[in-house]
Structure formats: structure tokens, C-alpha cells
Short mmCIF file of C-alpha atoms in Angstrom, two decimals:
data_model
loop_
_atom_site.label_atom_id
_atom_site.label_comp_id
_atom_site.label_asym_id
_atom_site.label_seq_id
_atom_site.Cartn_x
_atom_site.Cartn_y
_atom_site.Cartn_z
CA MET A 1 162.72 162.94 205.79
CA ALA A 2 159.56 164.99 206.20
CA ILE A 3 156.49 163.48 204.57
CA ARG A 4 154.49 166.15 202.82
CA LYS A 5 153.49 164.76 199.41
CA LEU A 6 151.39 161.60 199.26
CA LEU A 7 149.86 159.36 196.63
CA LEU A 8 146.59 157.64 197.58
CA LEU A 9 146.29 154.43 195.56
CA LEU A 10 142.75 153.04 195.52
CA LYS A 11 141.31 149.62 194.87
CA PRO A 12 138.50 150.04 192.29
CA VAL A 13 135.27 151.35 193.79
CA ASP A 14 133.15 149.02 191.66
CA LEU A 15 134.60 145.86 193.15
CA TYR A 16 132.16 143.52 191.44
CA PRO A 17 131.38 144.81 187.91
CA PHE A 18 129.96 141.39 187.08
CA LEU A 19 127.02 141.94 189.45
CA GLU A 20 124.95 143.40 186.63
CA THR A 21 124.90 143.02 182.86
CA ASP A 22 122.42 145.23 181.02
CA GLY A 23 120.72 145.92 184.33
CA VAL A 24 120.28 142.23 185.16
CA SER A 25 122.17 140.77 188.09
CA LEU A 26 124.34 137.75 187.33
CA ILE A 27 124.06 136.68 190.98
CA LYS A 28 120.79 134.84 191.59
CA ASN A 29 121.27 134.28 195.32
CA HIS A 30 119.74 137.41 196.88
CA GLN A 31 121.69 137.02 200.12
CA VAL A 32 125.01 136.81 198.27
CA LEU A 33 124.05 139.81 196.15
CA GLN A 34 123.25 141.89 199.22
CA TYR A 35 126.51 140.84 200.83
CA LEU A 36 128.63 141.82 197.82
CA GLU A 37 126.84 145.14 197.50
CA SER A 38 127.52 145.85 201.16
CA ARG A 39 131.22 145.14 200.58
CA CYS A 40 131.31 147.79 197.85
CA LYS A 41 129.74 150.30 200.21
CA VAL A 42 132.21 149.53 203.02
CA HIS A 43 135.12 150.04 200.61
CA ARG A 44 133.71 153.32 199.28
CA ASP A 45 133.14 154.56 202.82
CA ALA A 46 136.74 153.67 203.73
CA ILE A 47 138.06 155.70 200.80
CA THR A 48 135.93 158.70 201.79
CA PHE A 49 137.08 158.41 205.40
CA CYS A 50 140.78 158.31 204.46
CA GLN A 51 140.38 161.32 202.19
CA GLU A 52 138.67 163.29 204.94
CA ILE A 53 141.51 162.51 207.34
CA LEU A 54 144.14 163.53 204.78
CA ASN A 55 142.35 166.84 204.23
CA LYS A 56 142.95 167.66 207.91
CA LYS A 57 146.70 167.03 207.75
CA PRO A 58 149.54 169.32 206.58
CA VAL A 59 150.14 167.23 203.46
CA GLU A 60 149.53 167.45 199.74
CA TRP A 61 147.91 164.37 198.26
CA LYS A 62 146.25 163.07 195.14
CA PRO A 63 144.23 159.90 194.48
CA ILE A 64 144.71 157.42 191.68
CA ALA A 65 142.82 154.23 190.90
CA ARG A 66 144.89 151.05 191.03
CA ASN A 67 143.96 150.16 187.46
CA ASP A 68 145.20 153.55 186.20
CA LEU A 69 148.71 153.08 187.56
CA SER A 70 151.05 152.44 184.63
CA HIS A 71 154.35 154.20 185.39
CA PRO A 72 156.88 154.06 188.23
CA ILE A 73 155.86 156.17 191.19
CA ARG A 74 158.14 159.17 191.56
CA ASP A 75 158.16 162.57 193.29
CA VAL A 76 156.12 161.57 196.33
CA ASP A 77 157.20 161.04 199.93
CA MET A 78 154.86 158.13 200.62
CA VAL A 79 152.22 155.92 199.02
CA ILE A 80 149.04 154.98 200.91
CA THR A 81 147.09 152.06 199.46
CA VAL A 82 143.41 151.61 200.31
CA GLY A 83 142.13 148.08 199.64
CA GLY A 84 143.94 145.00 200.87
CA ASP A 85 147.17 143.11 200.37
CA GLY A 86 146.46 142.81 196.65
CA THR A 87 146.40 146.59 196.25
CA LEU A 88 149.69 146.95 198.14
CA LEU A 89 151.20 144.15 196.04
CA HIS A 90 150.10 145.95 192.89
CA ALA A 91 151.66 149.18 194.12
CA SER A 92 154.94 147.44 194.95
CA HIS A 93 155.62 146.81 191.27
CA PHE A 94 155.79 150.56 190.70
CA ILE A 95 157.81 151.52 193.80
CA ASP A 96 161.54 151.31 194.38
CA ASP A 97 163.28 151.46 197.75
CA SER A 98 163.07 155.26 198.00
CA VAL A 99 159.31 155.57 198.62
CA PRO A 100 157.69 153.99 201.71
CA VAL A 101 154.18 152.54 201.55
CA LEU A 102 151.37 152.23 204.08
CA GLY A 103 148.55 149.78 203.49
CA VAL A 104 145.01 150.49 204.71
CA ASN A 105 142.78 147.43 204.83
CA SER A 106 139.46 148.90 203.72
CA ASP A 107 137.32 145.83 204.45
CA PRO A 108 138.91 143.36 206.87
CA THR A 109 137.32 140.00 207.56
CA GLN A 110 134.74 140.01 210.36
CA ALA A 111 134.87 136.74 212.30
CA HIS A 112 131.22 136.86 213.34
CA GLU A 113 130.07 137.19 209.70
CA VAL A 114 132.22 134.26 208.60
CA GLU A 115 130.62 132.10 211.28
CA GLU A 116 127.05 133.29 210.70
CA LEU A 117 127.15 132.88 206.92
CA SER A 118 129.36 129.79 206.61
CA ASP A 119 126.44 127.59 205.57
CA GLN A 120 125.49 129.98 202.73
CA PHE A 121 128.86 131.14 201.33
CA ASP A 122 132.40 132.13 202.28
CA ALA A 123 132.19 135.52 203.97
CA SER A 124 135.93 135.92 204.53
CA ARG A 125 137.43 139.06 203.06
CA SER A 126 140.81 140.74 203.10
CA THR A 127 143.51 139.27 205.32
CA GLY A 128 145.71 142.35 205.27
CA HIS A 129 149.00 140.88 206.52
CA LEU A 130 150.86 143.79 204.95
CA CYS A 131 148.35 146.47 205.95
CA ALA A 132 149.18 148.34 209.16
CA ALA A 133 145.96 150.36 209.26
CA THR A 134 142.18 150.13 208.99
CA VAL A 135 139.63 152.92 209.24
CA GLU A 136 139.64 152.29 212.99
CA ASN A 137 143.22 153.46 213.48
CA PHE A 138 144.16 155.22 210.24
CA GLU A 139 144.45 158.72 211.70
CA GLN A 140 146.55 157.55 214.64
CA VAL A 141 148.84 155.52 212.39
CA LEU A 142 149.17 158.42 209.95
CA ASP A 143 150.07 160.83 212.77
CA ASP A 144 152.77 158.45 214.02
CA ILE A 145 154.30 158.45 210.54
CA LEU A 146 154.01 162.19 209.93
CA PHE A 147 155.56 163.01 213.32
CA GLY A 148 158.40 160.55 212.78
CA ARG A 149 157.51 158.25 215.65
CA VAL A 150 157.82 155.14 213.48
CA VAL A 151 159.94 154.11 210.52
CA PRO A 152 159.14 151.63 207.73
CA SER A 153 160.48 148.09 207.74
CA LYS A 154 162.75 146.88 204.96
CA VAL A 155 160.95 143.92 203.42
CA SER A 156 162.79 141.69 200.96
CA ARG A 157 161.74 141.17 197.37
CA ILE A 158 162.72 138.58 194.77
CA SER A 159 164.90 139.36 191.78
CA VAL A 160 164.56 137.18 188.66
CA LYS A 161 166.90 136.95 185.69
CA LEU A 162 165.69 135.22 182.54
CA ASN A 163 168.57 134.07 180.35
CA SER A 164 170.85 136.41 182.37
CA GLU A 165 168.59 139.45 181.70
CA PRO A 166 166.96 140.99 184.81
CA LEU A 167 163.17 141.15 184.72
CA LEU A 168 161.76 144.58 185.47
CA SER A 169 159.33 143.39 188.14
CA HIS A 170 160.33 142.21 191.61
CA ALA A 171 158.15 139.90 193.68
CA LEU A 172 157.09 141.03 197.13
CA ASN A 173 155.26 137.77 197.92
CA ASP A 174 156.36 134.98 195.61
CA ILE A 175 157.01 133.70 192.13
CA LEU A 176 155.62 130.56 190.54
CA ILE A 177 157.23 128.93 187.52
CA SER A 178 154.93 126.46 185.82
CA HIS A 179 153.25 125.44 182.59
CA PRO A 180 150.57 127.96 181.53
CA CYS A 181 148.02 125.15 181.80
CA PRO A 182 147.69 124.10 185.46
CA ALA A 183 146.97 120.49 184.47
CA ALA A 184 150.20 120.11 182.49
CA VAL A 185 153.47 118.69 183.80
CA SER A 186 156.55 120.90 183.99
CA LYS A 187 160.05 119.51 183.56
CA PHE A 188 163.00 121.42 184.98
CA SER A 189 166.12 121.17 187.11
CA PHE A 190 167.61 123.49 189.69
CA LYS A 191 170.59 123.94 191.98
CA ILE A 192 171.64 126.42 194.66
CA LYS A 193 174.60 128.59 193.70
CA ASN A 194 176.76 130.73 196.00
CA LYS A 195 177.60 134.28 194.93
CA ASP A 196 181.27 133.33 194.77
CA GLY A 197 180.38 130.93 191.96
CA ASP A 198 180.39 127.68 193.92
CA THR A 199 177.30 125.53 193.47
CA ASN A 200 175.64 122.88 195.52
CA PRO A 201 177.05 119.66 194.06
CA LYS A 202 173.55 118.25 193.69
CA THR A 203 171.37 119.17 190.73
CA VAL A 204 167.71 118.39 191.42
CA ASN A 205 165.76 117.12 188.40
CA CYS A 206 161.98 117.50 188.59
CA ARG A 207 158.77 116.66 186.85
CA SER A 208 156.01 118.40 188.74
CA SER A 209 153.35 121.09 188.54
CA GLY A 210 155.94 123.81 189.03
CA LEU A 211 158.30 125.59 191.39
CA ARG A 212 157.36 128.27 193.92
CA VAL A 213 159.77 130.65 195.64
CA CYS A 214 158.64 133.10 198.30
CA THR A 215 159.95 135.92 200.47
CA ALA A 216 159.42 136.18 204.20
CA ALA A 217 156.33 138.29 203.53
CA GLY A 218 155.04 135.68 201.09
CA SER A 219 155.57 132.82 203.52
CA THR A 220 152.14 133.63 205.01
CA ALA A 221 150.43 133.22 201.62
CA ALA A 222 150.42 130.38 199.06
CA MET A 223 153.59 128.83 200.44
CA LEU A 224 152.02 128.35 203.87
CA SER A 225 148.89 126.87 202.31
CA ALA A 226 151.06 124.34 200.47
CA GLY A 227 152.74 123.21 203.70
CA GLY A 228 155.61 125.69 203.86
CA PHE A 229 156.95 127.31 207.01
CA LEU A 230 156.51 130.83 208.33
CA MET A 231 159.56 133.08 208.18
CA PRO A 232 160.41 136.17 210.26
CA MET A 233 159.09 139.16 208.32
CA LEU A 234 162.48 140.85 208.03
CA SER A 235 164.38 137.71 206.97
CA ARG A 236 166.34 138.06 203.74
CA ASP A 237 166.19 134.30 203.07
CA LEU A 238 164.01 132.89 200.29
CA GLN A 239 161.99 129.69 200.61
CA PHE A 240 161.35 127.32 197.71
CA MET A 241 159.05 124.35 197.18
CA VAL A 242 158.53 122.00 194.25
CA ARG A 243 154.79 121.65 193.70
CA GLU A 244 153.34 118.15 193.48
CA PRO A 245 156.47 116.30 192.31
CA ILE A 246 155.87 113.13 190.33
CA SER A 247 157.20 109.95 191.95
CA PRO A 248 159.89 108.86 192.38
CA VAL A 249 161.12 112.08 193.95
CA PRO A 250 164.40 113.17 195.51
CA THR A 251 164.58 113.68 199.26
CA LEU A 252 162.16 116.07 200.92
CA SER A 253 164.90 118.55 201.79
CA GLN A 254 165.71 118.88 198.09
CA MET A 255 162.06 119.59 197.26
CA HIS A 256 161.47 122.19 199.98
CA SER A 257 164.04 124.36 201.71
CA ALA A 258 165.46 127.88 201.89
CA PHE A 259 168.54 129.66 200.59
CA LYS A 260 170.51 132.66 201.85
CA PRO A 261 170.99 136.21 200.51
CA ASP A 262 174.47 135.26 199.31
CA GLN A 263 172.98 132.45 197.21
CA SER A 264 170.74 132.10 194.18
CA LEU A 265 168.48 129.36 192.86
CA ASP A 266 169.40 128.55 189.26
CA VAL A 267 166.69 126.84 187.19
CA ASN A 268 166.94 125.17 183.80
CA TRP A 269 163.60 124.85 182.00
CA TYR A 270 163.04 121.70 179.92
CA SER A 271 159.37 122.04 178.87
CA ASP A 272 158.19 123.54 175.60
CA HIS A 273 156.21 126.22 177.38
CA GLY A 274 156.26 127.87 180.78
CA THR A 275 155.32 131.03 182.63
CA ILE A 276 156.90 132.97 185.47
CA TYR A 277 154.06 134.35 187.60
CA ILE A 278 155.12 137.22 189.86
CA ASP A 279 152.94 137.87 192.90
CA GLY A 280 150.08 135.74 191.68
CA CYS A 281 148.48 137.20 188.58
CA GLN A 282 150.11 140.63 188.94
CA VAL A 283 152.84 140.12 186.31
CA ASN A 284 153.92 137.19 184.14
CA TYR A 285 156.66 136.34 181.66
CA ASN A 286 156.82 133.47 179.17
CA VAL A 287 159.64 130.91 179.21
CA GLN A 288 160.46 128.16 176.76
CA LEU A 289 162.60 125.07 176.34
CA GLY A 290 166.26 125.73 177.19
CA ASP A 291 165.70 128.96 179.14
CA THR A 292 167.62 129.61 182.34
CA ILE A 293 166.15 131.42 185.34
CA GLU A 294 168.15 132.87 188.23
CA ILE A 295 166.26 133.68 191.44
CA SER A 296 167.74 135.68 194.32
CA SER A 297 167.01 138.34 196.93
CA ASP A 298 169.13 140.93 195.09
CA ALA A 299 166.07 143.10 194.43
CA PRO A 300 165.68 146.49 196.15
CA VAL A 301 163.79 146.15 199.42
CA LEU A 302 160.31 147.61 199.82
CA ASN A 303 159.93 150.02 202.72
CA VAL A 304 156.60 149.09 204.32
CA PHE A 305 154.99 150.40 207.48
CA LEU A 306 154.02 147.21 209.32
CA SER A 307 151.56 146.84 212.18
CA GLN A 308 154.13 145.52 214.67
CA GLY A 309 156.04 148.80 214.38
CA PHE A 310 153.03 150.73 215.63
CA THR A 311 152.42 148.19 218.39
CA GLN A 312 155.92 148.90 219.68
CA ILE A 313 155.26 152.63 219.60
CA ARG A 314 152.00 152.25 221.55
CA SER A 315 153.77 150.24 224.28
CA ARG A 316 155.99 153.21 225.08
CA TYR A 317 153.11 155.46 226.10
#
């Protein structure tokens, strides 16, 4: 399919609106203030650069701020996000499997800055695992897409049913089911069920700080930080982990494992209150005592242009 109509989805230009209130900066450390202001400038410059490149190409495009996106994205051939993984994650909740997306990391982490400023503050910025482009290679990456030299990868998402009703949002990274208060204990049970109706004979009963389930893409995020394992990006499996289970606990394999595309993870919620967090703080749904939650990879895939696809293209020339 020819790509001629694009949507440019932008992370907010004023990245740190809290820097000033009534003309007075809320940041007292001058070095930190300068650093944050420089980050805003780098992001604005990246947006301007991408727009200038698009103006040179045989495409029709329009920009929209991330915060102004409120309806499913239709009638475009591709979405380009300018920001970081968070901007692409936000976009994914408005895109089905018919529209591919390219992420441009507008302000990637600079290793030398992290080292130089480590004694003052954390200078790390966007990781950009899902972003195939930066300002350094955006035009080349865009040309490869427009000329059909590369195709998007089909990345799995998570489908969630609450009391047998499908939720509208699908998770690209992960879901977390927990009490709304992070200090509170959650009580729940779960079991793995096959699509043919057979279930794992073992029901796992838990009291913990919650349950996390991630996709292959999300295995590089919170799951990895919690001790999870990396998964091949195109895997359709889902990984789950019980967070901070209270002793005594079942075996480790019951607390942390993976399940296949022909299986689901069925959860029974036994706490008065709970929340399903989809892709961090992007979307959330309330749950209550007695609710059932079904988690699977039945969601439509997201077609994402990934950096390894362009690396393969480069190796041919």
C-alpha cells in the first residue's frame, strides 16, 4: 500500500509546565533548570526538523498534539510519533492493526551527559525501544518506508475482559492489576486456561502487591526491572509475575512464568477495591470484590516499524 497521508503525533512542546508558576521557577537548582529547559529546546527542534523533512516528501500530513488525541485514528496511511516510547504507547490506544506507526525519539539519552551529571541529578532521558528513528536518521528511515523497502513488524498486544466484557483498550507494554493504593495488599487467585476450555489443574491463590502481565515489547520495561526475562520482540507469548507475594508463597514457577497465544490467564479478584492499569498510567479501569478478569493475546497486533528492520535493509547495500 502506498503511503501518502500521514498523521504526525507530537509530545507536548512544553514538557515541563511546572518549571514556572506566576513567573517564578519551582526548580531552585539552577543547573537542573538549565538542563530541563535545554530538553524542551531539543524536543522543539526535533519537531521542526521532522516537519521540514515531511514538507520535502510527496505526502500529505497534519500535526496533532498527543494531549489532543481523543478519537480512533482513521483515514491515514501511517502515524509518526515524535517524543519517546510514551508517545508511541499513547498513540497505540487509538490505532488498530490497519495503520502502521513509526516512532521518532526526539531526545534520546546521551551517555556522556549521564556520566558527567550523575553526581547532580539523573540525566537519563528517553530509552526509545520502540522508536526506529531519531533526527539523525529520520529522513533515511522515512524514505525506506515510502519506497517500500521495509515493512512494519506485527507486535502483540494484550486483550483484557472484565466480567466477560472486553475492555476497549489493548496494552502494548503491560497491564498491572493492583489495589489503587500502592501500600495496600491485594488478594486474588488465577489459573491458566486453554482456549479449548481445559484449565491448568492448579489455582494459584495470592496475597501480594498485585499482578503484572507483559507482552514481548513490554518485557524490556517494568517486567525486566522486577526480575523478569527478555522475550523475542515478535513473540506472541505473554509473561506474568506476581509482585511481592506475602509468605508463605507457592513455587516460583507459579509466581512468574509465561503462557501461550492459545491460552488465557483467568483472575478472580477478592479485594474490595482494585485497578487495572494499562500501559502504566495511560488507561485504567476499576475492579471490585468478585470481579473476574481474563487476559490473553487476542488483541489486534500493532504494526510498528522497528529499528532492526532498517538494520537489515542497510546490510543489503
